[in-house]
C-alpha atoms as a printed R data frame, in Angstrom:
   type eleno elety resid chain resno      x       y       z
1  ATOM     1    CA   UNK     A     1 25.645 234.445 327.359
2  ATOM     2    CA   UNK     A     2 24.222 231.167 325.988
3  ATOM     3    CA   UNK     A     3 21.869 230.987 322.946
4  ATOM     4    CA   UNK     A     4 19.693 228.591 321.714
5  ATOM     5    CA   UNK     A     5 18.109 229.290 318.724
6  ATOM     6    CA   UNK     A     6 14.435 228.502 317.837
7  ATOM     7    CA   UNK     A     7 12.675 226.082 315.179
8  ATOM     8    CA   UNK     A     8 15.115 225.526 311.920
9  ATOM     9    CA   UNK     A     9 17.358 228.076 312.891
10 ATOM    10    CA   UNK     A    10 21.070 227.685 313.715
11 ATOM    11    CA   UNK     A    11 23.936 229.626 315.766
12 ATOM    12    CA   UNK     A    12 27.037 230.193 313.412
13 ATOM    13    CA   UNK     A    13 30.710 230.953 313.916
14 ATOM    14    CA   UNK     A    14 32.749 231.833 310.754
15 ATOM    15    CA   UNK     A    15 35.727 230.723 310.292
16 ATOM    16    CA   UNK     A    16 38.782 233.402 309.556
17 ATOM    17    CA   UNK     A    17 39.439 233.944 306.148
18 ATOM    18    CA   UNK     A    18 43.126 233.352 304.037
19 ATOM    19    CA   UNK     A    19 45.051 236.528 305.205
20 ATOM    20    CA   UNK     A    20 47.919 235.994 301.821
21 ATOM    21    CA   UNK     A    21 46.866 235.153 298.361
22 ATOM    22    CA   UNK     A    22 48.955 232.055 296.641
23 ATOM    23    CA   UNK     A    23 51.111 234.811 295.529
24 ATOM    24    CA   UNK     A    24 52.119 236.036 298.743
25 ATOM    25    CA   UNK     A    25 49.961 239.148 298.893
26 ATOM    26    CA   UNK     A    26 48.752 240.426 302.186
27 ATOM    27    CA   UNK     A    27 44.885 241.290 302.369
28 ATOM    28    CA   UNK     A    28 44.731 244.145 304.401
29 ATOM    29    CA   UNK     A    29 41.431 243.606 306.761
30 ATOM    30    CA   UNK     A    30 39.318 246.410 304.862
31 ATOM    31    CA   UNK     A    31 39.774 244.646 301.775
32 ATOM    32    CA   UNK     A    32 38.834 241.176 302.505
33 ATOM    33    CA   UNK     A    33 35.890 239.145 301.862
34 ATOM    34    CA   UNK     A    34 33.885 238.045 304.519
35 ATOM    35    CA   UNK     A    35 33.682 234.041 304.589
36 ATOM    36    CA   UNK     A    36 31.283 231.873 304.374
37 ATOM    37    CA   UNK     A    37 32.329 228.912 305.825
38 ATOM    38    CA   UNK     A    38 31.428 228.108 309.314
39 ATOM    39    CA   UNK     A    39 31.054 226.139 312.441
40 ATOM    40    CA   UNK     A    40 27.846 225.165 314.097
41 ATOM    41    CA   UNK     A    41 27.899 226.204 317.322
42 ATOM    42    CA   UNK     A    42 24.300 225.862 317.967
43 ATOM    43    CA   UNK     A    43 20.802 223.937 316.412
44 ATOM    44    CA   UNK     A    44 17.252 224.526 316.969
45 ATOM    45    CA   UNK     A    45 15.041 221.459 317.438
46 ATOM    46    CA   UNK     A    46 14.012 221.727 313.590
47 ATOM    47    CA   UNK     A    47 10.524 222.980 311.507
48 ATOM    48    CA   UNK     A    48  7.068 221.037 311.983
49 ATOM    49    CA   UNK     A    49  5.413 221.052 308.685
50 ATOM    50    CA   UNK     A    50  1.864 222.117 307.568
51 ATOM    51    CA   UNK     A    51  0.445 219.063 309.241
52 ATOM    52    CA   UNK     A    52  2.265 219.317 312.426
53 ATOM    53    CA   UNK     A    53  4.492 216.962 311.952
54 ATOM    54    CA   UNK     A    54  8.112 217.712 313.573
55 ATOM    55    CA   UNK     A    55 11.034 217.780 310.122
56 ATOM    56    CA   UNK     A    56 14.636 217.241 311.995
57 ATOM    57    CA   UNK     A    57 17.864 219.368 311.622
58 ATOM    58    CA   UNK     A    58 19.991 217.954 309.173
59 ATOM    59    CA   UNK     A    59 22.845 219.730 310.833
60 ATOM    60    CA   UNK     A    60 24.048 219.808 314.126
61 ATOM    61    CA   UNK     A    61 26.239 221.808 316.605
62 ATOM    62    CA   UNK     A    62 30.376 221.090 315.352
63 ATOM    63    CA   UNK     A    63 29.226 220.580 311.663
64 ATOM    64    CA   UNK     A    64 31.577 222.970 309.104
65 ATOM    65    CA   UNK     A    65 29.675 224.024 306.788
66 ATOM    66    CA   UNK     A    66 29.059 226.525 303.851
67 ATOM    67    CA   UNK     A    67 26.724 229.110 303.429
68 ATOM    68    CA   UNK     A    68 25.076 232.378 301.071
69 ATOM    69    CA   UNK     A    69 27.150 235.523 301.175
70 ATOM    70    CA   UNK     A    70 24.760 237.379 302.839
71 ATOM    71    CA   UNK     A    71 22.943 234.536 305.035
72 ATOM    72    CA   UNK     A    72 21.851 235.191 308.435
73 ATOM    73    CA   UNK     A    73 21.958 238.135 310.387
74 ATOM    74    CA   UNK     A    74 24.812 239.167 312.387
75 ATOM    75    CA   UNK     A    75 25.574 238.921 316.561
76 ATOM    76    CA   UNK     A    76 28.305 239.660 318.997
77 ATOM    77    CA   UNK     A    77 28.788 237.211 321.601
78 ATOM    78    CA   UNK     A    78 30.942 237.696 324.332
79 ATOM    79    CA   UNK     A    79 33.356 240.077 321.580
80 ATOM    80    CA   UNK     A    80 32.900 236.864 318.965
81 ATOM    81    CA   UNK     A    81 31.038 237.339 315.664
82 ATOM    82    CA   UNK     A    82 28.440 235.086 314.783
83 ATOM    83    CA   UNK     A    83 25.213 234.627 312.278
84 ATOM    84    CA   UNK     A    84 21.971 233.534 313.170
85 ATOM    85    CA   UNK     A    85 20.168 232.107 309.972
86 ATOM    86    CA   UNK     A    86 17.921 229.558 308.756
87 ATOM    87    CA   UNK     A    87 19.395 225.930 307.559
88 ATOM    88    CA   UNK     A    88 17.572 226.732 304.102
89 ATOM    89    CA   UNK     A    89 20.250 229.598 304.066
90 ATOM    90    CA   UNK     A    90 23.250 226.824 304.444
91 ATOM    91    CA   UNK     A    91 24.389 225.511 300.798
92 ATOM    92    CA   UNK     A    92 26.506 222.374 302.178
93 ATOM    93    CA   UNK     A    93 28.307 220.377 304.826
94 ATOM    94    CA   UNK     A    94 31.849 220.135 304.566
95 ATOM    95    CA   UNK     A    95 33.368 216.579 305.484
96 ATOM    96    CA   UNK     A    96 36.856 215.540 306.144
């Protein structure tokens, strides 16, 4: 299934959280936090503005990047989580 997602809206696939503390304690799966880091997988064409004129994605699809706790809403695709949410919902791009 391929998605594309629509205005300022982008296609999300979190990235697998730390499994052992720096202690060397083993997070069982129930107990974990989701994360909220993330690749871009996909990028609308952007938001027009009240006067019609077309605002660009400042992200794009292969960006990491970090998001709100509870940003988007989630999808399965093809068995794979993934959020749909709005860029306003993404706190920063992470570089290097």
């Amino acid at each position: 299934m391929k998605l594309k997602p629509l205005n300022d809206r982008v296609l999300v696939k979190r990235l697998e959280g730390e499994e052992v503390t720096s202690g060397g304690i083993i997070i069982p799966d129930t107990a974990k936090e989701k994360p909220m880091k993330g690749e871009i997988v996909a990028a609308g064409p952007g938001k027009t503005d009240d006067s019609g004129k077309a605002i660009k994605m400042t992200v794009k699809a292969g960006d990491l990047v970090l998001f709100n706790k509870y940003a988007g809403t989630e999808i399965k695709i093809e068995g794979t989580e993934h959020l749909v949410m709005r860029e306003d919902d993404i706190l920063a791009i992470i570089e290097g």
